[in-house]
mmCIF file with all atom_site columns, C-alpha atoms in Angstrom:
data_model
loop_
_atom_site.group_PDB
_atom_site.id
_atom_site.type_symbol
_atom_site.label_atom_id
_atom_site.label_alt_id
_atom_site.label_comp_id
_atom_site.label_asym_id
_atom_site.label_entity_id
_atom_site.label_seq_id
_atom_site.pdbx_PDB_ins_code
_atom_site.Cartn_x
_atom_site.Cartn_y
_atom_site.Cartn_z
_atom_site.occupancy
_atom_site.B_iso_or_equiv
_atom_site.pdbx_formal_charge
_atom_site.auth_seq_id
_atom_site.auth_comp_id
_atom_site.auth_asym_id
_atom_site.auth_atom_id
_atom_site.pdbx_PDB_model_num
ATOM 1  C CA . MET A 1 1  ? -1.273  1.894   33.642 1.00 0.00 ? 7  MET A CA 1
ATOM 2  C CA . ALA A 1 2  ? -0.230  2.307   30.019 1.00 0.00 ? 8  ALA A CA 1
ATOM 3  C CA . ASP A 1 3  ? -2.793  2.651   27.292 1.00 0.00 ? 9  ASP A CA 1
ATOM 4  C CA . ARG A 1 4  ? -3.129  -0.789  25.689 1.00 0.00 ? 10 ARG A CA 1
ATOM 5  C CA . ARG A 1 5  ? -5.088  0.263   22.598 1.00 0.00 ? 11 ARG A CA 1
ATOM 6  C CA . ASN A 1 6  ? -3.472  -0.188  19.202 1.00 0.00 ? 12 ASN A CA 1
ATOM 7  C CA . PRO A 1 7  ? -4.164  2.702   16.797 1.00 0.00 ? 13 PRO A CA 1
ATOM 8  C CA . TYR A 1 8  ? -3.448  0.592   13.717 1.00 0.00 ? 14 TYR A CA 1
ATOM 9  C CA . PHE A 1 9  ? -5.899  -2.089  14.841 1.00 0.00 ? 15 PHE A CA 1
ATOM 10 C CA . ILE A 1 10 ? -8.618  0.480   15.610 1.00 0.00 ? 16 ILE A CA 1
ATOM 11 C CA . LEU A 1 11 ? -8.330  2.084   12.166 1.00 0.00 ? 17 LEU A CA 1
ATOM 12 C CA . GLY A 1 12 ? -7.876  -1.274  10.416 1.00 0.00 ? 18 GLY A CA 1
ATOM 13 C CA . ILE A 1 13 ? -4.606  -0.450  8.682  1.00 0.00 ? 19 ILE A CA 1
ATOM 14 C CA . ASP A 1 14 ? -1.175  -2.076  8.519  1.00 0.00 ? 20 ASP A CA 1
ATOM 15 C CA . PHE A 1 15 ? 1.522   -1.217  11.043 1.00 0.00 ? 21 PHE A CA 1
ATOM 16 C CA . GLY A 1 16 ? 3.618   1.656   9.758  1.00 0.00 ? 22 GLY A CA 1
ATOM 17 C CA . ALA A 1 17 ? 0.916   2.995   7.443  1.00 0.00 ? 23 ALA A CA 1
ATOM 18 C CA . SER A 1 18 ? 1.335   6.573   6.278  1.00 0.00 ? 24 SER A CA 1
ATOM 19 C CA . PRO A 1 19 ? -0.644  9.451   7.788  1.00 0.00 ? 25 PRO A CA 1
ATOM 20 C CA . GLN A 1 20 ? -2.558  9.733   4.500  1.00 0.00 ? 26 GLN A CA 1
ATOM 21 C CA . GLN A 1 21 ? -3.657  6.109   4.765  1.00 0.00 ? 27 GLN A CA 1
ATOM 22 C CA . ALA A 1 22 ? -4.616  6.707   8.391  1.00 0.00 ? 28 ALA A CA 1
ATOM 23 C CA . GLN A 1 23 ? -6.738  9.723   7.425  1.00 0.00 ? 29 GLN A CA 1
ATOM 24 C CA . ALA A 1 24 ? -8.558  7.701   4.760  1.00 0.00 ? 30 ALA A CA 1
ATOM 25 C CA . ALA A 1 25 ? -9.175  4.865   7.223  1.00 0.00 ? 31 ALA A CA 1
ATOM 26 C CA . PHE A 1 26 ? -10.361 7.381   9.837  1.00 0.00 ? 32 PHE A CA 1
ATOM 27 C CA . ALA A 1 27 ? -12.895 8.817   7.385  1.00 0.00 ? 33 ALA A CA 1
ATOM 28 C CA . LYS A 1 28 ? -14.197 5.344   6.547  1.00 0.00 ? 34 LYS A CA 1
ATOM 29 C CA . LEU A 1 29 ? -14.391 4.348   10.215 1.00 0.00 ? 35 LEU A CA 1
ATOM 30 C CA . SER A 1 30 ? -16.129 7.566   11.246 1.00 0.00 ? 36 SER A CA 1
ATOM 31 C CA . ARG A 1 31 ? -18.862 6.986   8.641  1.00 0.00 ? 37 ARG A CA 1
ATOM 32 C CA . ARG A 1 32 ? -19.324 3.440   9.916  1.00 0.00 ? 38 ARG A CA 1
ATOM 33 C CA . LEU A 1 33 ? -19.460 4.614   13.553 1.00 0.00 ? 39 LEU A CA 1
ATOM 34 C CA . ARG A 1 34 ? -22.231 7.095   12.753 1.00 0.00 ? 40 ARG A CA 1
ATOM 35 C CA . ARG A 1 35 ? -24.347 4.357   11.141 1.00 0.00 ? 41 ARG A CA 1
ATOM 36 C CA . ASP A 1 36 ? -23.704 1.543   13.634 1.00 0.00 ? 42 ASP A CA 1
ATOM 37 C CA . PRO A 1 37 ? -24.642 2.279   17.270 1.00 0.00 ? 43 PRO A CA 1
ATOM 38 C CA . GLY A 1 38 ? -23.287 -1.122  18.346 1.00 0.00 ? 44 GLY A CA 1
ATOM 39 C CA . ALA A 1 39 ? -19.781 -0.614  16.923 1.00 0.00 ? 45 ALA A CA 1
ATOM 40 C CA . PRO A 1 40 ? -16.910 -1.845  19.110 1.00 0.00 ? 46 PRO A CA 1
ATOM 41 C CA . TYR A 1 41 ? -15.229 1.586   19.085 1.00 0.00 ? 47 TYR A CA 1
ATOM 42 C CA . ARG A 1 42 ? -16.388 5.135   19.706 1.00 0.00 ? 48 ARG A CA 1
ATOM 43 C CA . MET A 1 43 ? -15.479 8.275   17.800 1.00 0.00 ? 49 MET A CA 1
ATOM 44 C CA . GLU A 1 44 ? -13.073 9.195   20.603 1.00 0.00 ? 50 GLU A CA 1
ATOM 45 C CA . ASP A 1 45 ? -11.138 5.972   19.947 1.00 0.00 ? 51 ASP A CA 1
ATOM 46 C CA . ALA A 1 46 ? -10.881 6.730   16.229 1.00 0.00 ? 52 ALA A CA 1
ATOM 47 C CA . THR A 1 47 ? -9.721  10.289  16.886 1.00 0.00 ? 53 THR A CA 1
ATOM 48 C CA . TRP A 1 48 ? -7.139  9.049   19.389 1.00 0.00 ? 54 TRP A CA 1
ATOM 49 C CA . ALA A 1 49 ? -5.856  6.469   16.890 1.00 0.00 ? 55 ALA A CA 1
ATOM 50 C CA . LEU A 1 50 ? -5.502  9.036   14.107 1.00 0.00 ? 56 LEU A CA 1
ATOM 51 C CA . HIS A 1 51 ? -3.636  11.395  16.430 1.00 0.00 ? 57 HIS A CA 1
ATOM 52 C CA . GLN A 1 52 ? -1.251  8.627   17.537 1.00 0.00 ? 58 GLN A CA 1
ATOM 53 C CA . ILE A 1 53 ? -0.384  7.682   13.962 1.00 0.00 ? 59 ILE A CA 1
ATOM 54 C CA . GLU A 1 54 ? 0.089   11.288  12.876 1.00 0.00 ? 60 GLU A CA 1
ATOM 55 C CA . HIS A 1 55 ? 2.287   11.943  15.914 1.00 0.00 ? 61 HIS A CA 1
ATOM 56 C CA . ALA A 1 56 ? 4.346   8.798   15.228 1.00 0.00 ? 62 ALA A CA 1
ATOM 57 C CA . ALA A 1 57 ? 5.071   10.116  11.731 1.00 0.00 ? 63 ALA A CA 1
ATOM 58 C CA . THR A 1 58 ? 6.520   13.345  13.135 1.00 0.00 ? 64 THR A CA 1
ATOM 59 C CA . ASP A 1 59 ? 8.435   11.738  16.031 1.00 0.00 ? 65 ASP A CA 1
ATOM 60 C CA . PRO A 1 60 ? 9.247   8.043   15.397 1.00 0.00 ? 66 PRO A CA 1
ATOM 61 C CA . ASP A 1 61 ? 11.193  7.739   18.671 1.00 0.00 ? 67 ASP A CA 1
ATOM 62 C CA . ALA A 1 62 ? 8.012   8.460   20.646 1.00 0.00 ? 68 ALA A CA 1
ATOM 63 C CA . ASN A 1 63 ? 6.265   5.432   19.147 1.00 0.00 ? 69 ASN A CA 1
ATOM 64 C CA . LEU A 1 64 ? 7.753   2.755   21.383 1.00 0.00 ? 70 LEU A CA 1
ATOM 65 C CA . GLY A 1 65 ? 4.456   1.506   22.851 1.00 0.00 ? 71 GLY A CA 1
ATOM 66 C CA . VAL A 1 66 ? 3.061   0.072   19.612 1.00 0.00 ? 72 VAL A CA 1
ATOM 67 C CA . TYR A 1 67 ? 4.858   -2.810  18.013 1.00 0.00 ? 73 TYR A CA 1
ATOM 68 C CA . ARG A 1 68 ? 4.033   -5.813  15.889 1.00 0.00 ? 74 ARG A CA 1
ATOM 69 C CA . VAL A 1 69 ? 4.620   -9.493  16.437 1.00 0.00 ? 75 VAL A CA 1
ATOM 70 C CA . PRO A 1 70 ? 4.908   -11.973 13.575 1.00 0.00 ? 76 PRO A CA 1
ATOM 71 C CA . ALA A 1 71 ? 1.959   -14.331 13.373 1.00 0.00 ? 77 ALA A CA 1
#
């Protein structure tokens, strides 16, 4: 089964955000995760999301699993 998590949603950034924006959002999320034991995500989720966004920046063709739908 494919991984159904969305890295942009986990980090709270817009689809197509730059790796620099993802790193800033990761830092903010990691601080919040340390303070809030009842957070909906774990540190592993945040690390995975950052890795996915950084990898998508280096190989855009590999990023076919994450897409956006107009609201």
